[in-house]
Amino acid sequence: MTEGLAAQILEHIRGSRLAVGTHVTAQELAERFSVSRFPIGQALQLLATKGVLTHERNRGYFVSEAKDASPETLGLVARDDTSDIYFRIAEDHLHGRLPDPASEAYLKETYGATKAQLNTVLGRIAQEGWAERRPGYGWSFSPMLTTPESLEQTYRVRLALEPAALLEPTYHLDPETAARCREAELRLLGGAIETDSADALHERGVRFHEAIIGASGNPFFLEAVRRINRVRRLLSYRSMIDRKRYRQQCEEHLQILDLLERGKNEEASQALRRHLEHTIENLQEIRPILER
């Protein structure tokens, strides 16, 4: 697991264009990748041995000059067995193929997982909010986010929250954050839309929206959006089978960034509302993918 997680963190560093010297915290990465801080700590140690990060005693990990190295050149696998197990469980859950409750013995046998792998996967799923441990016996999987309607509901909540966050009187988007967001969008428009994994595409969208909402100066907006982002992953991953709409999304993201950087928050808020409304409209077009 450590190598796969280290590869994901490295891709996050590269995709976000984090500057040399940026402090990388275990807590933020644990929330982003929906795992505990322990495996994150192991992955950070590995990246430090590879030279991607530097470690300073009592201060933590910082991005180094070698941050642009690829996972392949460092001998890191970009995907590990736990990711495969996670997606297989997710697909079976979406298709209603999991018993309720499901014992850990059943899950280990069905997915060929070791106890450590299963603990990692179930921990991630529990943090994302679509499974919980049953007292004394197995796991129950929530039906909450298994339908196109439920995914649309999450976007409607975001429609109520995110445009409002851009109008907060304390709003300030710092230039470095804006530059990282812009570079990520331009990278996708340059061809990565077709080559990035579903994980990477999802994280890119999450990073953009959390960055511009986080600039509101109101932590309650950001916490609400983060919670929604954690629980909507299931159908979000499946929706990425159809990638045609991503060019329009990137262009809309860049328009919102431009307005925010020019201090036109009212117009940016309206543009963000239109952007989310377009996403809801697109969900209707890909409904057959979500339902299968």
mmCIF file of C-alpha atoms in Angstrom:
data_model
loop_
_atom_site.group_PDB
_atom_site.id
_atom_site.type_symbol
_atom_site.label_atom_id
_atom_site.label_comp_id
_atom_site.label_asym_id
_atom_site.label_seq_id
_atom_site.Cartn_x
_atom_site.Cartn_y
_atom_site.Cartn_z
ATOM 1 C CA MET A 1 0.000 0.000 0.000
ATOM 2 C CA THR A 2 2.801 2.410 0.887
ATOM 3 C CA GLU A 3 4.196 2.628 -2.637
ATOM 4 C CA GLY A 4 0.773 3.150 -4.196
ATOM 5 C CA LEU A 5 -0.117 5.847 -1.696
ATOM 6 C CA ALA A 6 3.272 7.513 -2.183
ATOM 7 C CA ALA A 7 2.620 7.567 -5.939
ATOM 8 C CA GLN A 8 -0.765 9.229 -5.360
ATOM 9 C CA ILE A 9 0.794 11.867 -3.091
ATOM 10 C CA LEU A 10 3.495 12.532 -5.675
ATOM 11 C CA GLU A 11 0.871 12.963 -8.399
ATOM 12 C CA HIS A 12 -0.959 15.383 -6.090
ATOM 13 C CA ILE A 13 2.240 17.385 -5.601
ATOM 14 C CA ARG A 14 2.907 17.472 -9.339
ATOM 15 C CA GLY A 15 -0.704 18.078 -10.386
ATOM 16 C CA SER A 16 -1.116 20.912 -7.882
ATOM 17 C CA ARG A 17 2.249 22.398 -8.884
ATOM 18 C CA LEU A 18 3.250 22.741 -5.239
ATOM 19 C CA ALA A 19 6.244 25.051 -4.918
ATOM 20 C CA VAL A 20 9.577 23.907 -3.517
ATOM 21 C CA GLY A 21 9.488 24.377 0.243
ATOM 22 C CA THR A 22 5.715 23.878 0.559
ATOM 23 C CA HIS A 23 4.796 22.198 3.852
ATOM 24 C CA VAL A 24 2.998 18.896 3.238
ATOM 25 C CA THR A 25 0.906 17.798 6.221
ATOM 26 C CA ALA A 26 -0.231 14.271 7.047
ATOM 27 C CA GLN A 27 -3.631 15.478 8.254
ATOM 28 C CA GLU A 28 -4.493 17.254 4.990
ATOM 29 C CA LEU A 29 -3.351 14.256 2.928
ATOM 30 C CA ALA A 30 -5.264 11.808 5.151
ATOM 31 C CA GLU A 31 -8.456 13.797 4.513
ATOM 32 C CA ARG A 32 -7.750 14.074 0.799
ATOM 33 C CA PHE A 33 -7.087 10.369 0.248
ATOM 34 C CA SER A 34 -9.539 9.109 2.885
ATOM 35 C CA VAL A 35 -7.025 7.050 4.856
ATOM 36 C CA SER A 36 -5.616 7.294 8.359
ATOM 37 C CA ARG A 37 -2.520 9.320 9.186
ATOM 38 C CA PHE A 38 -0.385 6.218 9.792
ATOM 39 C CA PRO A 39 -0.141 5.012 6.154
ATOM 40 C CA ILE A 40 0.250 8.644 5.076
ATOM 41 C CA GLY A 41 3.226 8.940 7.417
ATOM 42 C CA GLN A 42 4.802 5.821 5.905
ATOM 43 C CA ALA A 43 4.268 7.156 2.377
ATOM 44 C CA LEU A 44 5.812 10.512 3.316
ATOM 45 C CA GLN A 45 8.854 8.721 4.750
ATOM 46 C CA LEU A 46 9.214 6.792 1.490
ATOM 47 C CA LEU A 47 8.997 9.973 -0.585
ATOM 48 C CA ALA A 48 11.643 11.529 1.639
ATOM 49 C CA THR A 49 13.992 8.604 0.973
ATOM 50 C CA LYS A 50 13.330 9.084 -2.759
ATOM 51 C CA GLY A 51 14.294 12.757 -2.486
ATOM 52 C CA VAL A 52 10.884 14.163 -3.420
ATOM 53 C CA LEU A 53 10.403 15.539 0.095
ATOM 54 C CA THR A 54 12.758 16.762 2.761
ATOM 55 C CA HIS A 55 12.127 16.057 6.424
ATOM 56 C CA GLU A 56 12.895 18.570 9.146
ATOM 57 C CA ARG A 57 12.856 17.386 12.725
ATOM 58 C CA ASN A 58 9.822 18.662 14.680
ATOM 59 C CA ARG A 59 8.589 20.537 11.591
ATOM 60 C CA GLY A 60 7.519 17.848 9.142
ATOM 61 C CA TYR A 61 7.848 17.293 5.403
ATOM 62 C CA PHE A 62 8.504 19.853 2.685
ATOM 63 C CA VAL A 63 8.500 19.690 -1.118
ATOM 64 C CA SER A 64 12.015 19.393 -2.551
ATOM 65 C CA GLU A 65 13.681 20.262 -5.852
ATOM 66 C CA ALA A 66 13.036 16.707 -7.097
ATOM 67 C CA LYS A 67 9.245 17.141 -6.981
ATOM 68 C CA ASP A 68 8.760 16.756 -10.749
ATOM 69 C CA ALA A 69 10.044 13.177 -10.862
ATOM 70 C CA SER A 70 7.437 10.702 -12.046
ATOM 71 C CA PRO A 71 6.288 7.712 -9.964
ATOM 72 C CA GLU A 72 7.714 5.397 -12.639
ATOM 73 C CA THR A 73 11.219 6.888 -12.501
ATOM 74 C CA LEU A 74 11.206 6.521 -8.725
ATOM 75 C CA GLY A 75 10.076 2.896 -8.875
ATOM 76 C CA LEU A 76 6.665 3.631 -7.369
ATOM 77 C CA VAL A 77 3.550 1.850 -8.595
ATOM 78 C CA ALA A 78 0.846 4.337 -9.562
ATOM 79 C CA ARG A 79 -1.903 1.975 -8.382
ATOM 80 C CA ASP A 80 -1.892 -0.702 -5.722
ATOM 81 C CA ASP A 81 -3.998 -3.736 -4.882
ATOM 82 C CA THR A 82 -6.055 -1.861 -2.315
ATOM 83 C CA SER A 83 -7.302 0.534 -5.022
ATOM 84 C CA ASP A 84 -8.395 -2.407 -7.174
ATOM 85 C CA ILE A 85 -10.212 -3.976 -4.211
ATOM 86 C CA TYR A 86 -11.845 -0.623 -3.399
ATOM 87 C CA PHE A 87 -13.234 -0.209 -6.930
ATOM 88 C CA ARG A 88 -14.450 -3.821 -7.100
ATOM 89 C CA ILE A 89 -16.355 -3.377 -3.837
ATOM 90 C CA ALA A 90 -17.711 -0.052 -5.090
ATOM 91 C CA GLU A 91 -18.994 -1.597 -8.320
ATOM 92 C CA ASP A 92 -20.600 -4.514 -6.492
ATOM 93 C CA HIS A 93 -22.237 -2.090 -4.054
ATOM 94 C CA LEU A 94 -23.614 0.020 -6.891
ATOM 95 C CA HIS A 95 -25.036 -3.132 -8.495
ATOM 96 C CA GLY A 96 -26.584 -4.350 -5.215
ATOM 97 C CA ARG A 97 -24.440 -7.468 -5.130
ATOM 98 C CA LEU A 98 -23.182 -7.138 -1.552
ATOM 99 C CA PRO A 99 -24.988 -8.969 1.262
ATOM 100 C CA ASP A 100 -26.172 -6.822 4.164
ATOM 101 C CA PRO A 101 -24.422 -7.064 6.469
ATOM 102 C CA ALA A 102 -21.243 -8.440 4.874
ATOM 103 C CA SER A 103 -18.785 -10.234 7.125
ATOM 104 C CA GLU A 104 -15.074 -9.478 6.918
ATOM 105 C CA ALA A 105 -14.470 -13.169 6.172
ATOM 106 C CA TYR A 106 -16.823 -12.905 3.168
ATOM 107 C CA LEU A 107 -15.131 -9.749 1.939
ATOM 108 C CA LYS A 108 -11.633 -11.220 2.313
ATOM 109 C CA GLU A 109 -12.579 -14.344 0.383
ATOM 110 C CA THR A 110 -14.609 -12.586 -2.318
ATOM 111 C CA TYR A 111 -11.969 -9.971 -3.122
ATOM 112 C CA GLY A 112 -8.858 -11.992 -2.371
ATOM 113 C CA ALA A 113 -7.718 -9.414 0.186
ATOM 114 C CA THR A 114 -5.330 -9.775 3.067
ATOM 115 C CA LYS A 115 -6.483 -8.603 6.483
ATOM 116 C CA ALA A 116 -4.286 -5.486 6.186
ATOM 117 C CA GLN A 117 -5.598 -4.664 2.694
ATOM 118 C CA LEU A 118 -9.206 -5.119 3.776
ATOM 119 C CA ASN A 119 -8.707 -2.937 6.849
ATOM 120 C CA THR A 120 -7.270 -0.202 4.640
ATOM 121 C CA VAL A 121 -10.103 -0.398 2.120
ATOM 122 C CA LEU A 122 -12.866 -0.544 4.717
ATOM 123 C CA GLY A 123 -11.277 2.350 6.582
ATOM 124 C CA ARG A 124 -11.359 4.429 3.413
ATOM 125 C CA ILE A 125 -14.951 3.448 2.657
ATOM 126 C CA ALA A 126 -16.041 4.263 6.215
ATOM 127 C CA GLN A 127 -14.420 7.716 5.991
ATOM 128 C CA GLU A 128 -16.207 8.348 2.712
ATOM 129 C CA GLY A 129 -19.462 7.567 4.474
ATOM 130 C CA TRP A 130 -20.922 4.633 2.553
ATOM 131 C CA ALA A 131 -20.247 1.806 5.021
ATOM 132 C CA GLU A 132 -20.127 1.333 8.765
ATOM 133 C CA ARG A 133 -19.108 -1.483 11.052
ATOM 134 C CA ARG A 134 -21.975 -3.448 12.612
ATOM 135 C CA PRO A 135 -21.647 -4.159 16.344
ATOM 136 C CA GLY A 136 -20.334 -7.674 16.597
ATOM 137 C CA TYR A 137 -20.801 -8.648 12.967
ATOM 138 C CA GLY A 138 -19.520 -7.380 9.657
ATOM 139 C CA TRP A 139 -20.242 -4.221 7.726
ATOM 140 C CA SER A 140 -23.365 -2.523 6.399
ATOM 141 C CA PHE A 141 -23.197 -0.547 3.153
ATOM 142 C CA SER A 142 -25.309 2.563 2.842
ATOM 143 C CA PRO A 143 -27.790 2.848 -0.031
ATOM 144 C CA MET A 144 -27.487 6.639 0.161
ATOM 145 C CA LEU A 145 -25.226 7.294 -2.826
ATOM 146 C CA THR A 146 -25.986 4.521 -5.281
ATOM 147 C CA THR A 147 -28.430 6.294 -7.605
ATOM 148 C CA PRO A 148 -28.158 9.145 -10.131
ATOM 149 C CA GLU A 149 -30.745 11.033 -8.062
ATOM 150 C CA SER A 150 -28.528 10.968 -4.986
ATOM 151 C CA LEU A 151 -25.530 12.281 -6.942
ATOM 152 C CA GLU A 152 -27.676 15.102 -8.320
ATOM 153 C CA GLN A 153 -28.787 15.924 -4.769
ATOM 154 C CA THR A 154 -25.166 16.443 -3.718
ATOM 155 C CA TYR A 155 -24.721 18.907 -6.581
ATOM 156 C CA ARG A 156 -27.852 20.772 -5.534
ATOM 157 C CA VAL A 157 -26.447 21.196 -2.042
ATOM 158 C CA ARG A 158 -23.217 22.475 -3.580
ATOM 159 C CA LEU A 159 -25.274 24.823 -5.744
ATOM 160 C CA ALA A 160 -26.665 26.375 -2.579
ATOM 161 C CA LEU A 161 -23.293 26.607 -0.819
ATOM 162 C CA GLU A 162 -20.453 27.268 -3.213
ATOM 163 C CA PRO A 163 -21.616 30.444 -5.019
ATOM 164 C CA ALA A 164 -22.422 31.962 -1.617
ATOM 165 C CA ALA A 165 -18.897 31.236 -0.361
ATOM 166 C CA LEU A 166 -17.434 33.467 -3.077
ATOM 167 C CA LEU A 167 -19.434 36.410 -1.696
ATOM 168 C CA GLU A 168 -18.066 36.241 1.849
ATOM 169 C CA PRO A 169 -16.634 39.611 2.995
ATOM 170 C CA THR A 170 -13.432 37.838 4.069
ATOM 171 C CA TYR A 171 -12.826 36.279 0.645
ATOM 172 C CA HIS A 172 -9.215 36.285 -0.551
ATOM 173 C CA LEU A 173 -7.736 33.954 -3.178
ATOM 174 C CA ASP A 174 -3.975 34.182 -2.950
ATOM 175 C CA PRO A 175 -2.040 34.346 -6.253
ATOM 176 C CA GLU A 176 -0.086 31.142 -5.620
ATOM 177 C CA THR A 177 -3.256 29.092 -5.129
ATOM 178 C CA ALA A 178 -4.827 30.628 -8.234
ATOM 179 C CA ALA A 179 -1.701 29.847 -10.261
ATOM 180 C CA ARG A 180 -1.715 26.198 -9.135
ATOM 181 C CA CYS A 181 -5.381 25.841 -10.063
ATOM 182 C CA ARG A 182 -4.809 27.402 -13.474
ATOM 183 C CA GLU A 183 -1.842 25.164 -14.257
ATOM 184 C CA ALA A 184 -3.852 22.063 -13.346
ATOM 185 C CA GLU A 185 -6.666 23.064 -15.713
ATOM 186 C CA LEU A 186 -4.270 23.900 -18.552
ATOM 187 C CA ARG A 187 -2.561 20.540 -18.074
ATOM 188 C CA LEU A 188 -5.886 18.777 -18.578
ATOM 189 C CA LEU A 189 -6.694 20.839 -21.643
ATOM 190 C CA GLY A 190 -3.254 19.911 -22.970
ATOM 191 C CA GLY A 191 -4.218 16.228 -23.126
ATOM 192 C CA ALA A 192 -4.432 14.857 -19.595
ATOM 193 C CA ILE A 193 -8.244 14.651 -19.818
ATOM 194 C CA GLU A 194 -7.787 11.459 -21.828
ATOM 195 C CA THR A 195 -4.834 9.990 -19.941
ATOM 196 C CA ASP A 196 -5.446 10.735 -16.249
ATOM 197 C CA SER A 197 -7.022 8.054 -14.068
ATOM 198 C CA ALA A 198 -10.511 8.447 -12.601
ATOM 199 C CA ASP A 199 -8.824 9.043 -9.242
ATOM 200 C CA ALA A 200 -6.740 11.891 -10.673
ATOM 201 C CA LEU A 201 -9.664 13.514 -12.473
ATOM 202 C CA HIS A 202 -11.816 13.400 -9.371
ATOM 203 C CA GLU A 203 -9.041 14.838 -7.199
ATOM 204 C CA ARG A 204 -8.395 17.641 -9.678
ATOM 205 C CA GLY A 205 -12.029 18.752 -9.491
ATOM 206 C CA VAL A 206 -12.032 18.433 -5.718
ATOM 207 C CA ARG A 207 -8.834 20.485 -5.424
ATOM 208 C CA PHE A 208 -10.211 23.285 -7.591
ATOM 209 C CA HIS A 209 -13.504 23.669 -5.768
ATOM 210 C CA GLU A 210 -11.992 23.284 -2.304
ATOM 211 C CA ALA A 211 -9.324 25.861 -3.182
ATOM 212 C CA ILE A 212 -11.763 28.557 -4.253
ATOM 213 C CA ILE A 213 -14.184 27.786 -1.418
ATOM 214 C CA GLY A 214 -11.353 27.672 1.113
ATOM 215 C CA ALA A 215 -10.452 31.232 0.130
ATOM 216 C CA SER A 216 -13.769 32.429 1.581
ATOM 217 C CA GLY A 217 -12.201 32.774 5.032
ATOM 218 C CA ASN A 218 -15.241 30.947 6.449
ATOM 219 C CA PRO A 219 -14.195 27.408 7.491
ATOM 220 C CA PHE A 220 -17.785 26.166 7.674
ATOM 221 C CA PHE A 221 -18.216 26.445 3.905
ATOM 222 C CA LEU A 222 -15.059 24.413 3.307
ATOM 223 C CA GLU A 223 -15.947 21.714 5.843
ATOM 224 C CA ALA A 224 -19.403 21.272 4.300
ATOM 225 C CA VAL A 225 -17.977 20.972 0.777
ATOM 226 C CA ARG A 226 -15.302 18.524 1.924
ATOM 227 C CA ARG A 227 -17.916 16.328 3.550
ATOM 228 C CA ILE A 228 -19.964 16.270 0.348
ATOM 229 C CA ASN A 229 -16.887 15.520 -1.751
ATOM 230 C CA ARG A 230 -16.031 12.530 0.418
ATOM 231 C CA VAL A 231 -19.409 10.874 0.048
ATOM 232 C CA ARG A 232 -20.015 11.523 -3.651
ATOM 233 C CA ARG A 233 -16.973 9.597 -4.881
ATOM 234 C CA LEU A 234 -18.812 6.402 -5.780
ATOM 235 C CA LEU A 235 -20.889 7.748 -8.646
ATOM 236 C CA SER A 236 -18.359 10.445 -9.486
ATOM 237 C CA TYR A 237 -15.833 7.773 -10.452
ATOM 238 C CA ARG A 238 -18.330 6.005 -12.650
ATOM 239 C CA SER A 239 -19.369 9.252 -14.344
ATOM 240 C CA MET A 240 -15.782 9.708 -15.547
ATOM 241 C CA ILE A 241 -16.214 6.938 -18.106
ATOM 242 C CA ASP A 242 -17.553 9.712 -20.375
ATOM 243 C CA ARG A 243 -14.902 12.430 -20.519
ATOM 244 C CA LYS A 244 -16.227 14.617 -23.343
ATOM 245 C CA ARG A 245 -17.638 17.188 -20.942
ATOM 246 C CA TYR A 246 -14.338 17.837 -19.174
ATOM 247 C CA ARG A 247 -13.035 20.353 -21.700
ATOM 248 C CA GLN A 248 -16.043 22.591 -21.017
ATOM 249 C CA GLN A 249 -15.553 22.152 -17.265
ATOM 250 C CA CYS A 250 -11.894 23.183 -17.518
ATOM 251 C CA GLU A 251 -12.774 26.267 -19.535
ATOM 252 C CA GLU A 252 -15.441 27.231 -16.994
ATOM 253 C CA HIS A 253 -12.967 26.752 -14.138
ATOM 254 C CA LEU A 254 -10.523 29.084 -15.888
ATOM 255 C CA GLN A 255 -13.244 31.702 -16.386
ATOM 256 C CA ILE A 256 -14.130 31.587 -12.664
ATOM 257 C CA LEU A 257 -10.451 31.943 -11.742
ATOM 258 C CA ASP A 258 -10.055 34.934 -14.031
ATOM 259 C CA LEU A 259 -13.025 36.712 -12.450
ATOM 260 C CA LEU A 260 -11.815 35.992 -8.908
ATOM 261 C CA GLU A 261 -8.335 37.272 -9.659
ATOM 262 C CA ARG A 262 -9.842 40.493 -10.998
ATOM 263 C CA GLY A 263 -11.871 40.916 -7.826
ATOM 264 C CA LYS A 264 -15.187 40.372 -9.616
ATOM 265 C CA ASN A 265 -16.616 38.003 -7.026
ATOM 266 C CA GLU A 266 -20.252 38.683 -7.837
ATOM 267 C CA GLU A 267 -19.683 37.684 -11.461
ATOM 268 C CA ALA A 268 -17.539 34.741 -10.344
ATOM 269 C CA SER A 269 -20.348 33.571 -8.070
ATOM 270 C CA GLN A 270 -22.802 33.687 -10.969
ATOM 271 C CA ALA A 271 -20.327 31.846 -13.204
ATOM 272 C CA LEU A 272 -19.864 29.162 -10.547
ATOM 273 C CA ARG A 273 -23.629 28.763 -10.284
ATOM 274 C CA ARG A 274 -23.873 28.290 -14.059
ATOM 275 C CA HIS A 275 -20.978 25.836 -13.928
ATOM 276 C CA LEU A 276 -22.697 23.649 -11.339
ATOM 277 C CA GLU A 277 -25.985 23.887 -13.223
ATOM 278 C CA HIS A 278 -24.206 22.674 -16.375
ATOM 279 C CA THR A 279 -22.845 19.740 -14.398
ATOM 280 C CA ILE A 280 -26.350 18.829 -13.227
ATOM 281 C CA GLU A 281 -27.563 19.012 -16.848
ATOM 282 C CA ASN A 282 -24.676 16.774 -17.938
ATOM 283 C CA LEU A 283 -25.678 14.188 -15.350
ATOM 284 C CA GLN A 284 -28.899 13.653 -17.276
ATOM 285 C CA GLU A 285 -26.922 12.932 -20.450
ATOM 286 C CA ILE A 286 -24.767 10.276 -18.779
ATOM 287 C CA ARG A 287 -27.616 8.759 -16.759
ATOM 288 C CA PRO A 288 -27.309 5.384 -18.566
ATOM 289 C CA ILE A 289 -23.683 5.141 -17.395
ATOM 290 C CA LEU A 290 -24.649 5.941 -13.809
ATOM 291 C CA GLU A 291 -27.485 3.410 -13.800
ATOM 292 C CA ARG A 292 -25.699 0.446 -15.236
#
